[in-house]
Coordinates of C-alpha atoms and ligand atoms in Angstrom, one line a residue:
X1 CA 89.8 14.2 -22.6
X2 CA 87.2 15.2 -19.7
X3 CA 87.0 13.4 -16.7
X4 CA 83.3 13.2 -16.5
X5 CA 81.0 10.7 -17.6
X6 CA 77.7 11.8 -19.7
X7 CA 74.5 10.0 -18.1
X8 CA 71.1 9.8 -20.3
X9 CA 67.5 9.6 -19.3
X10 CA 66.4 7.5 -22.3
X11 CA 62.8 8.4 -21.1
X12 CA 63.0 12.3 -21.2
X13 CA 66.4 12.8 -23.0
X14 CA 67.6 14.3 -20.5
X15 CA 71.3 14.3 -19.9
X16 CA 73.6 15.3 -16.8
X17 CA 77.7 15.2 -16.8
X18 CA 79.5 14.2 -13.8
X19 CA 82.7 14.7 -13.1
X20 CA 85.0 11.9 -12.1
X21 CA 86.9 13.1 -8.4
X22 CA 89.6 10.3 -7.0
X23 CA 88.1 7.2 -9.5
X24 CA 84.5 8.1 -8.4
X25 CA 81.5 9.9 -9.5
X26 CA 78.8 11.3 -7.1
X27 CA 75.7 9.6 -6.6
X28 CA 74.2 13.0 -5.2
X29 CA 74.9 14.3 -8.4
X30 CA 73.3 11.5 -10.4
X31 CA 70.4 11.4 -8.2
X32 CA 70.0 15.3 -9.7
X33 CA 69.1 13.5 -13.0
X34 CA 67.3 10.7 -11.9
X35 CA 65.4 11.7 -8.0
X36 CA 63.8 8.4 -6.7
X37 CA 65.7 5.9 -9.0
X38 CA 68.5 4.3 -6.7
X39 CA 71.8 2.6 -7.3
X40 CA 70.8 -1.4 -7.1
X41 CA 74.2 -2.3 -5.4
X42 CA 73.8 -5.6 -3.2
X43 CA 77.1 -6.2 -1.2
X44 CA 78.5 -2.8 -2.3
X45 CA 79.9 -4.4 -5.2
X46 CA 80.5 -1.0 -6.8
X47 CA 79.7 1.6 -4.2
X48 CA 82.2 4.0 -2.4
X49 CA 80.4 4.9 0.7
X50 CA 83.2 7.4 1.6
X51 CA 86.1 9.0 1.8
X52 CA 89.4 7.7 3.1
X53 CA 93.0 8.5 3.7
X54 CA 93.7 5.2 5.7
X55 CA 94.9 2.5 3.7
X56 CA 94.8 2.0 -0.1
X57 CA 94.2 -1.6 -1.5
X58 CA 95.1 -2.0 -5.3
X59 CA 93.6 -5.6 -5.9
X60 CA 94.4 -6.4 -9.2
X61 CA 98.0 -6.0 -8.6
X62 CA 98.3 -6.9 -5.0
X63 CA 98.8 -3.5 -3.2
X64 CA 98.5 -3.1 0.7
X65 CA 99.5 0.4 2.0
X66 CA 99.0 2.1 5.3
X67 CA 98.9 5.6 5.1
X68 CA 101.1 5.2 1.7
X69 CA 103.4 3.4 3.5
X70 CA 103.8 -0.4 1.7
X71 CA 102.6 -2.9 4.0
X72 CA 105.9 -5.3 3.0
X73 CA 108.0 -2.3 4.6
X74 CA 106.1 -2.1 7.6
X75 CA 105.9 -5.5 8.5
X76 CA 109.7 -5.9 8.1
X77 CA 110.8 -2.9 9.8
X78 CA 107.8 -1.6 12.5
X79 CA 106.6 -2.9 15.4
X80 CA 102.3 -3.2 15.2
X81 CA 102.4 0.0 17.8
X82 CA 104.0 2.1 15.2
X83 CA 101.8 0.9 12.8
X84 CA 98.6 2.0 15.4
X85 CA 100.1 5.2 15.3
X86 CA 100.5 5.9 11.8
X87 CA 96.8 4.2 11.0
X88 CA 95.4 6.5 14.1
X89 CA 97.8 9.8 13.4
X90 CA 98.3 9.8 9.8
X91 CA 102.3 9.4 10.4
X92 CA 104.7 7.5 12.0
X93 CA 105.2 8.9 15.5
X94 CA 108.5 10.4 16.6
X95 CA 110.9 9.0 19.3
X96 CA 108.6 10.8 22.0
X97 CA 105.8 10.8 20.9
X98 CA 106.2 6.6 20.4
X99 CA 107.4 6.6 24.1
X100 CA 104.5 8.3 25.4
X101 CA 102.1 6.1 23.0
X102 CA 103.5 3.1 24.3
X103 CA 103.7 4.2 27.7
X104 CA 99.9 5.2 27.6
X105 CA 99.1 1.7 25.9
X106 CA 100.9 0.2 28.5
X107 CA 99.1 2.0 31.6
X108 CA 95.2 1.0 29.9
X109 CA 95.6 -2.7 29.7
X110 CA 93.9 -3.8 33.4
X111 CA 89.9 -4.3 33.0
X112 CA 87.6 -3.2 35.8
X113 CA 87.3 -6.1 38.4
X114 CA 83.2 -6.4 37.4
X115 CA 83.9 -7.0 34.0
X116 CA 86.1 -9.7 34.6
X117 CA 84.2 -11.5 37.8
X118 CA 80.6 -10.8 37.4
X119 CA 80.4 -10.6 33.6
X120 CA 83.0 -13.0 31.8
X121 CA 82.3 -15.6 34.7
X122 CA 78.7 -15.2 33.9
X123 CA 78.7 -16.8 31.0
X124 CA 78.4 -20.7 30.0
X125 CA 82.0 -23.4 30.6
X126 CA 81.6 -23.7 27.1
X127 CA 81.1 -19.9 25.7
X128 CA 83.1 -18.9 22.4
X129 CA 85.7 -17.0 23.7
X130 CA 84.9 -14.5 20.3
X131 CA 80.8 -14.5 21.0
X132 CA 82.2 -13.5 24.8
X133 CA 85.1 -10.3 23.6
X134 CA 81.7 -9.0 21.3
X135 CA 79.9 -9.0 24.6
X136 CA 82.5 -7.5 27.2
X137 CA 83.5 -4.8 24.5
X138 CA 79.7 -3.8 24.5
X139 CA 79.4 -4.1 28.1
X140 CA 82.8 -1.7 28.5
X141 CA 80.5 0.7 27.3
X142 CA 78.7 1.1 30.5
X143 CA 81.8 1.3 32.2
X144 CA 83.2 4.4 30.7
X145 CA 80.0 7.1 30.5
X146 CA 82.4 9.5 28.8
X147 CA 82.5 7.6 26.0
X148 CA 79.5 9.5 25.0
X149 CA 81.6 12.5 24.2
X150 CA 82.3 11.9 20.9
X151 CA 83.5 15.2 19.9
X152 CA 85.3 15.9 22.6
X153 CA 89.0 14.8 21.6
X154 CA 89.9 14.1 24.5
X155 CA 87.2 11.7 26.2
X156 CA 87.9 10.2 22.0
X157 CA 91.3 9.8 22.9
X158 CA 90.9 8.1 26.0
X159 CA 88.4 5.9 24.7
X160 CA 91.0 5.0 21.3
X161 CA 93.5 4.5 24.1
X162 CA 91.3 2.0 26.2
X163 CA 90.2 0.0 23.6
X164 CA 93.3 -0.8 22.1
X165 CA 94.7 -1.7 25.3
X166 CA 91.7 -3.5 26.6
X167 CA 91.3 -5.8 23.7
X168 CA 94.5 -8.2 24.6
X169 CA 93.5 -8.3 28.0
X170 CA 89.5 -9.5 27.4
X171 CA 91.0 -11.7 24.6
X172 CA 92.7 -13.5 26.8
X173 CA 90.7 -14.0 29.7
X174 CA 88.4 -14.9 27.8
X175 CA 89.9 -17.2 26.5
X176 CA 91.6 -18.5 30.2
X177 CA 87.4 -18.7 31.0
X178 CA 86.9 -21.2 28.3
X179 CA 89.7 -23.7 29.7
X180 CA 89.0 -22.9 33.3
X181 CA 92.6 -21.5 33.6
X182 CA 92.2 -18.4 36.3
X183 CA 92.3 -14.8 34.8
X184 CA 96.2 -13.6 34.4
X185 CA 96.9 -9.8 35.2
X186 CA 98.7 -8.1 32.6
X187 CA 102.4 -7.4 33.1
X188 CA 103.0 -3.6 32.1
X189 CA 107.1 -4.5 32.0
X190 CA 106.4 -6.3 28.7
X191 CA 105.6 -5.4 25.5
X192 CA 101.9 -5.6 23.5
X193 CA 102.5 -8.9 21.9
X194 CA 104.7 -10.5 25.0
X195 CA 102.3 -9.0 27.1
X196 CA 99.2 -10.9 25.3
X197 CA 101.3 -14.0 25.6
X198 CA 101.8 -13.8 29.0
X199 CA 98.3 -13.9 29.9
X200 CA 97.3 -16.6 27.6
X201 CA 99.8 -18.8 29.1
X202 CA 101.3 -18.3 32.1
X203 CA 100.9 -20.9 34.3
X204 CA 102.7 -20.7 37.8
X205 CA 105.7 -19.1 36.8
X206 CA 106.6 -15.4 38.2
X207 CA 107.3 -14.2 34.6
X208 CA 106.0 -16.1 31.8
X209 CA 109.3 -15.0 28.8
X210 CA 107.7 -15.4 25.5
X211 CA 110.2 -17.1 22.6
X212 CA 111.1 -14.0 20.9
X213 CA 110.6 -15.6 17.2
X214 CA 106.6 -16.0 18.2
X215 CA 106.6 -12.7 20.1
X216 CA 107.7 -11.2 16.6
X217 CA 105.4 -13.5 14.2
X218 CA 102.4 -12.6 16.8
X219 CA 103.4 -8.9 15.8
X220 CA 104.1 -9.1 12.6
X221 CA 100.6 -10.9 12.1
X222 CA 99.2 -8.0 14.1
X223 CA 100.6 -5.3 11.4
X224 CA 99.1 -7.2 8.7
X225 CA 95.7 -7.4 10.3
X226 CA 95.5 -3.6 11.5
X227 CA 93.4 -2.4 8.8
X228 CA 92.4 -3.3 5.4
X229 CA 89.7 -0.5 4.8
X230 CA 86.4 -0.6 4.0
X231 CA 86.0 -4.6 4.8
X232 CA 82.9 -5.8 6.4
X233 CA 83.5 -5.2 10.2
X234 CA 85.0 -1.6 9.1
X235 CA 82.0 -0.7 7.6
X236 CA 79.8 -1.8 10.4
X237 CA 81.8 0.2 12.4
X238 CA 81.2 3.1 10.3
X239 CA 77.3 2.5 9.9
X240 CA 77.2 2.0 13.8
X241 CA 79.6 5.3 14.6
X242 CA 76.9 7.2 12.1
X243 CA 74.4 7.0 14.8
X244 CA 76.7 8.7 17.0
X245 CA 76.8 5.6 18.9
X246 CA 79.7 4.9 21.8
X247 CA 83.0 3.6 20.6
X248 CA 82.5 0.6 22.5
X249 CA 79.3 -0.3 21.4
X250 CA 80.7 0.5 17.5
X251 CA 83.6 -1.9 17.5
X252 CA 81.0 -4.5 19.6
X253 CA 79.4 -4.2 16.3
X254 CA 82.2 -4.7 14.3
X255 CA 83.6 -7.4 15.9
X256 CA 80.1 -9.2 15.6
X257 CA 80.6 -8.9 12.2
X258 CA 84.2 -10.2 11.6
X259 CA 83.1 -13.3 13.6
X260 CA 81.2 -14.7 10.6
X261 CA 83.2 -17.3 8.8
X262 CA 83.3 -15.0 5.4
X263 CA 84.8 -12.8 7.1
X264 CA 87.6 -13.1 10.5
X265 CA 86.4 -16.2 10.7
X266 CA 87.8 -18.1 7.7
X267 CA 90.9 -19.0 8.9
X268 CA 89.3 -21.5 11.3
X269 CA 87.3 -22.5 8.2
X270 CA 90.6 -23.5 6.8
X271 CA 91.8 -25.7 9.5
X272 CA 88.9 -27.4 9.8
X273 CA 89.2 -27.8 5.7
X274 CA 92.7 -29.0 5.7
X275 CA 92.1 -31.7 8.7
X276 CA 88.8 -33.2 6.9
X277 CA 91.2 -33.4 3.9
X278 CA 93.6 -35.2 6.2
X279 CA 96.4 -36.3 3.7
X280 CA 98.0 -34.7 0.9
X281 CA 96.9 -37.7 -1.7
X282 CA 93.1 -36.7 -0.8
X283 CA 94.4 -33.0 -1.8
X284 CA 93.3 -33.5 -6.0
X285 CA 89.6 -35.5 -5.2
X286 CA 89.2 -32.6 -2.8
X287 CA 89.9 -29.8 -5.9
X288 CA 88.0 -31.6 -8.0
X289 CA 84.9 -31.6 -5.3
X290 CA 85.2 -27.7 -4.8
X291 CA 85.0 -27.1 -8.8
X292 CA 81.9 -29.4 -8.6
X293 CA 80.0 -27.1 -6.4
X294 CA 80.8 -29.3 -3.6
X295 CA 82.0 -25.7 -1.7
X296 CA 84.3 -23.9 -1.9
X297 CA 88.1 -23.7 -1.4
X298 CA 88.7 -21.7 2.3
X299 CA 91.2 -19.7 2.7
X300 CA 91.0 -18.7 -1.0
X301 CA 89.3 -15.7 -3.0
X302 CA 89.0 -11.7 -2.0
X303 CA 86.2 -9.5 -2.5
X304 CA 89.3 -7.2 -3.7
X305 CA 92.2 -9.0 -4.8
X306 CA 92.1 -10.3 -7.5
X307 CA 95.8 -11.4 -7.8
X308 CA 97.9 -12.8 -4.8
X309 CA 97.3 -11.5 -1.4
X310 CA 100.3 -9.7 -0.3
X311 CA 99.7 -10.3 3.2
X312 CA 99.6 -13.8 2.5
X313 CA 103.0 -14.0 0.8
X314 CA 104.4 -12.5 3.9
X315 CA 103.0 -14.9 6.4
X316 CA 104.3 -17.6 4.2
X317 CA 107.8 -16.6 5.4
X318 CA 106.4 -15.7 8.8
X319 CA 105.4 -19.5 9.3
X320 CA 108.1 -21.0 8.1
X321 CA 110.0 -18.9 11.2
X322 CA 107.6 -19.9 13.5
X323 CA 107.8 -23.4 12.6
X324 CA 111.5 -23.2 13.2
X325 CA 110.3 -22.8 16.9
X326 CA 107.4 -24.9 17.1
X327 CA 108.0 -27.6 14.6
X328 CA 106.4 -28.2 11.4
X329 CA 102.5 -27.9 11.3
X330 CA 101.3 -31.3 10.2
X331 CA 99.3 -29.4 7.9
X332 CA 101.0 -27.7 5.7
X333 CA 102.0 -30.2 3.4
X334 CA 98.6 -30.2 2.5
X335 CA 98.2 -26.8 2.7
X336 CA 101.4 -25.9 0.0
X337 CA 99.9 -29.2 -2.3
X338 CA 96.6 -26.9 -2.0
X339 CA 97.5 -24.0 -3.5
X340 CA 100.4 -25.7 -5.6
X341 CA 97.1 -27.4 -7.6
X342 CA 94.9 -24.2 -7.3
X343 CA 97.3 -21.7 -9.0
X344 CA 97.7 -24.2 -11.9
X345 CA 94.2 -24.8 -12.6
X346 CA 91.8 -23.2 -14.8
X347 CA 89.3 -22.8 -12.5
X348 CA 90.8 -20.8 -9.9
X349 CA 93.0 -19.0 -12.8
X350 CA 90.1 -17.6 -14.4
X351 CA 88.5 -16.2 -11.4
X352 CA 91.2 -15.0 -10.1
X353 CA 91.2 -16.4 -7.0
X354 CA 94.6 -16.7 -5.0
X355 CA 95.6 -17.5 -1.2
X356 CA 94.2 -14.5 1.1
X357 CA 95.4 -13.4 4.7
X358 CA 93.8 -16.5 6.2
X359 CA 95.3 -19.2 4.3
X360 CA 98.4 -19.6 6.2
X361 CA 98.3 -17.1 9.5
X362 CA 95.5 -20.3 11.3
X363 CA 98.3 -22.8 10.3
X364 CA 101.1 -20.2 12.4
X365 CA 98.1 -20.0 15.1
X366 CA 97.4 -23.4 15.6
X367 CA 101.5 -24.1 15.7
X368 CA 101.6 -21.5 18.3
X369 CA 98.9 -23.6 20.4
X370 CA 95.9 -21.2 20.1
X371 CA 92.6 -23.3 20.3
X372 CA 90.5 -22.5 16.6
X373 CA 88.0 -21.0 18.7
X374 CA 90.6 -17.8 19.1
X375 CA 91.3 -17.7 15.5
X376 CA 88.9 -14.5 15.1
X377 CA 89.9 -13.0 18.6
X378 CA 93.2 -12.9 17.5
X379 CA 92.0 -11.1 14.2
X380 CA 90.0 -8.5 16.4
X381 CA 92.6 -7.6 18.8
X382 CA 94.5 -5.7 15.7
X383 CA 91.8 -5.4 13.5
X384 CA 90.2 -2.8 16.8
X385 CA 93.7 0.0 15.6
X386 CA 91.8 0.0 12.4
X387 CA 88.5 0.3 13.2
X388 CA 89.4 3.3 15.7
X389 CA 90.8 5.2 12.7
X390 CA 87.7 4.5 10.3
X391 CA 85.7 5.6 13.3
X392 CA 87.4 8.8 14.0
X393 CA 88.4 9.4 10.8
X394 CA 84.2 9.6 9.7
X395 CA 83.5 11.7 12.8
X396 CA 85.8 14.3 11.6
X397 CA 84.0 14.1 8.2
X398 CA 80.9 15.3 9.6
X399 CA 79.3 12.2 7.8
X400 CA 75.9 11.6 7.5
X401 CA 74.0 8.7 9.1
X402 CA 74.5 5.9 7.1
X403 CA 71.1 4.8 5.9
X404 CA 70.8 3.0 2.0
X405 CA 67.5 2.9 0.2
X406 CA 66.0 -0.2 -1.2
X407 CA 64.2 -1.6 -4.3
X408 CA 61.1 -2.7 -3.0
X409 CA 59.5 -6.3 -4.2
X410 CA 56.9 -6.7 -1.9
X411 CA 52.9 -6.9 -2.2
X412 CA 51.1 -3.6 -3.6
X413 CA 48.6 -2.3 -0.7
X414 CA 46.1 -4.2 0.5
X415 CA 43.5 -4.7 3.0
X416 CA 43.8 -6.4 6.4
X417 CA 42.4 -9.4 7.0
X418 CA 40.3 -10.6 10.3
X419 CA 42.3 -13.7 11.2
X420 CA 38.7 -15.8 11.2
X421 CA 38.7 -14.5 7.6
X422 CA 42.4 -15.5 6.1
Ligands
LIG501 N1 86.6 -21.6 -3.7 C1 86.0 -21.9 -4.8 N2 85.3 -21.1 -5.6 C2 85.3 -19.8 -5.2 C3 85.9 -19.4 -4.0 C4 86.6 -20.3 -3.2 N3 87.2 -19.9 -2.1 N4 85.6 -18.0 -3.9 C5 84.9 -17.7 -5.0 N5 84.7 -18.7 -5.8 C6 84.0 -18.7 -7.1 C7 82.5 -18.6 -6.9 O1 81.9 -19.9 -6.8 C8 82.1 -17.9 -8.1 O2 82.1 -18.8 -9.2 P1 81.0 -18.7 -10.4 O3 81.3 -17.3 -11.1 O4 81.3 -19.8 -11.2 O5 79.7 -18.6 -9.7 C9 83.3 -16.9 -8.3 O6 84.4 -17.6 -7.7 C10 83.1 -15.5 -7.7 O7 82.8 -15.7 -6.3 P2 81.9 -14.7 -5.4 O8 81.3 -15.4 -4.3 O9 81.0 -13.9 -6.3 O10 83.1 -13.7 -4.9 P3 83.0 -12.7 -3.8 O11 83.9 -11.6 -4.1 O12 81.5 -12.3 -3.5 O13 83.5 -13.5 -2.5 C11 84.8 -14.3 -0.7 C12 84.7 -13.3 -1.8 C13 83.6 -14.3 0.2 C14 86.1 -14.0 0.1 C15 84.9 -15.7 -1.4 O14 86.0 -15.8 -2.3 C16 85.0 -16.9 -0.4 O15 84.0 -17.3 0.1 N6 86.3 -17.3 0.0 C17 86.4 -18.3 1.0 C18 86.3 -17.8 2.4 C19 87.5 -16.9 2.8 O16 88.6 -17.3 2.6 N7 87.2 -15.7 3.3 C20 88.3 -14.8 3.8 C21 88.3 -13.5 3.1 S1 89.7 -12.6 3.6 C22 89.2 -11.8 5.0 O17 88.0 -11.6 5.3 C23 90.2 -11.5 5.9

């Protein structure tokens, strides 16, 4: 049997055959058919914008690889450094060239004095520490004027390097801003994730030591957030780098984007769910309200998968680690009674919607004492691995600008009015 569809113009009887390339057919070729009539595709329900060799997301059967790699494997056995390798590289990196990745990494995580003093203390007591990280990554922009040099790999490197370093650091402080706790350096002896750590809590300590279980949850969580392809911040990213834009002012973009609560910012929407439910007897009134219309159920449902989440089914056992440290979240009994309901009733059955990432990992954040307001920051900091390699990734495509058409509903032509007139 041909792969190739058969499209007909019913108006001329004109008819075009398109071959079917990686489970897609080309709209350039359509358009051949049909010039001027456009795909009607709000939310990119059905659209491939591009190419991609990154990850691969098989939602009906609840398939997460990077780089073919499954994501279960990676999260047991790599370290979320490796895993920035492979997602930026294509393949895991070697013993030297992880030493010299790390090392690098290591030696880009201090931010300029000015973007700490005069810009981060700039803003409000009470600033979002996420509506702040959007800001300072924009602002780095004007910090680094090579960052302009796109195709030179090089200055691309660099700017990879600095971002991904950078990202822990502004997290943080702006974060220390928020609680007027003073700025802590980073400690280049530590690791990524101990390092983050470190300067979200040290106090007065000369070396703030991490508990090793939450310095491996924090990385394992990291893994599972590096990249999850063409998601919403991704594909700002993407539409941003079309322009040619700076890398900085690209994942600025991106991160705006994963702030909104459909988006990075849902697994504050589920805290915030699970305390206004308060006690695990409100838990079936509360179902009952969501299948009423009366919202909907946070934490649950994926543009994608349409089965279980694997992500989620490894935070699951991630959590019950971390609670092993921090004691039990006084959530999650109603958090397990939840989903325990959901996945037996009809409603959520037939639309297929199961836990996602963000049911459980704010229940492992909030054990681990990060405020809600950091929920999204602490989705951004691995999320920026991703977005690097989507960005790069496009500019070696030699992509075009991204720029959709529209159906236009508006008024036919008409005359101006004098405003004495309307
Ligand atoms: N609770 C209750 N009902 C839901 C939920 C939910 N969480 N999600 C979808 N539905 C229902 C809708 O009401 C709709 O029902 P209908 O057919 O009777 O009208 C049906 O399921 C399909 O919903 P859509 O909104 O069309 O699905 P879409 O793919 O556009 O939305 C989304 C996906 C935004 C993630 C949605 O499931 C949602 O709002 N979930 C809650 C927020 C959330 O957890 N977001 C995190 C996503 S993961 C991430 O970004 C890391």
């Amino acid at each position: 049997m041909p792969e190739s569809i058969t499209i007909t113009d019913n108006r001329t009887g004109d008819a075009i055959e398109i071959p079917i390339l990686n489970d897609g057919i080309s709209a350039t070729e359509w358009s051949k058919l049909l010039p001027g009539i456009w795909f009607y595709d709000p939310g990119f329900m059905a659209t491939a914008a591009c190419e991609s060799a990154i990850s691969l997301l098989d939602g009906d059967v609840g398939i997460l690889r990077y780089r073919g790699y499954p994501i279960e494997q990676l999260a047991e056995n790599s370290t979320f450094l490796e895993v920035a390798y492979l997602l930026l590289h294509g393949e895991l990196p070697n013993e030297s060239e992880f030493e010299a990745w790390q090392l690098d990494i290591t030696y880009h995580t201090f931010i300029h004095e000015n973007v700490r003093k005069r810009f981060l203390e700039g803003f409000h007591y009470d600033a979002h520490p996420m509506g702040m990280l959007v800001s300072a990554v924009a602002a780095l922009s004007t910090f680094y004027l090579d960052a302009k040099e796109i195709f030179n790999r090089d200055s691309r490197q660099k700017q990879i390097t600095r971002l991904i370093a950078k990202m822990p650091t502004l997290a943080a402080a702006a974060h220390r801003f928020s609680v007027g706790m003073p700025f802590v350096y980073p400690d280049n002896s530590l690791d990524f994730a101990s390092n983050f750590l470190s300067m979200m809590w040290k106090v007065a300590e000369p070396r703030f030591e991490a508990d090793p279980v939450l310095v491996h949850a924090l990385d394992v969580l990291f893994i599972l957030h590096a990249d999850h392809e063409q998601n919403c911040s991704t594909t700002a990213m993407r539409v941003v780098g079309s322009s040619h834009a700076d890398p900085y002012s690209a994942t600025a973009a991106a991160a705006a984007a994963l702030y909104g609560p459909r988006h990075g910012g849902a697994n504050e929407q589920v805290i915030k769910m699970l305390m206004e439910i308060g006690h695990i007897d409100n838990v079936p009134a509360f179902i009952e309200e969501v299948k009423g219309g009366g919202g909907r159920l946070q934490g649950f449902g994926h543009r994608v998968y349409k089965s279980y989440d694997p992500r989620a089914t490894i935070i699951k056992r991630t959590a019950d680690e971390v609670f092993g440290v921090t004691g039990k979240n006084p959530l999650l009994d109603i958090a397990l009674k939840l989903e325990e309901i959901a996945l037996q009733d009809e409603y959520f059955l037939s639309r297929k919607l199961y836990p996602n990432v963000d049911f459980y990992s704010g229940l492992i954040y909030q054990a681990m004492g990060f405020p809600l307001e950091m929920f999204p920051v602490l989705f951004a900091i691995p999320r920026t691995v991703g977005w690097l390699a989507h960005w790069q990734e496009m500019l070696d495509q030699d992509s075009k600008i991204a720029r959709p058409r529209q159906l236009y509903i508006g008024p036919d032509a008409r005359d101006y009015v004098p405003i004495a007139g309307r």
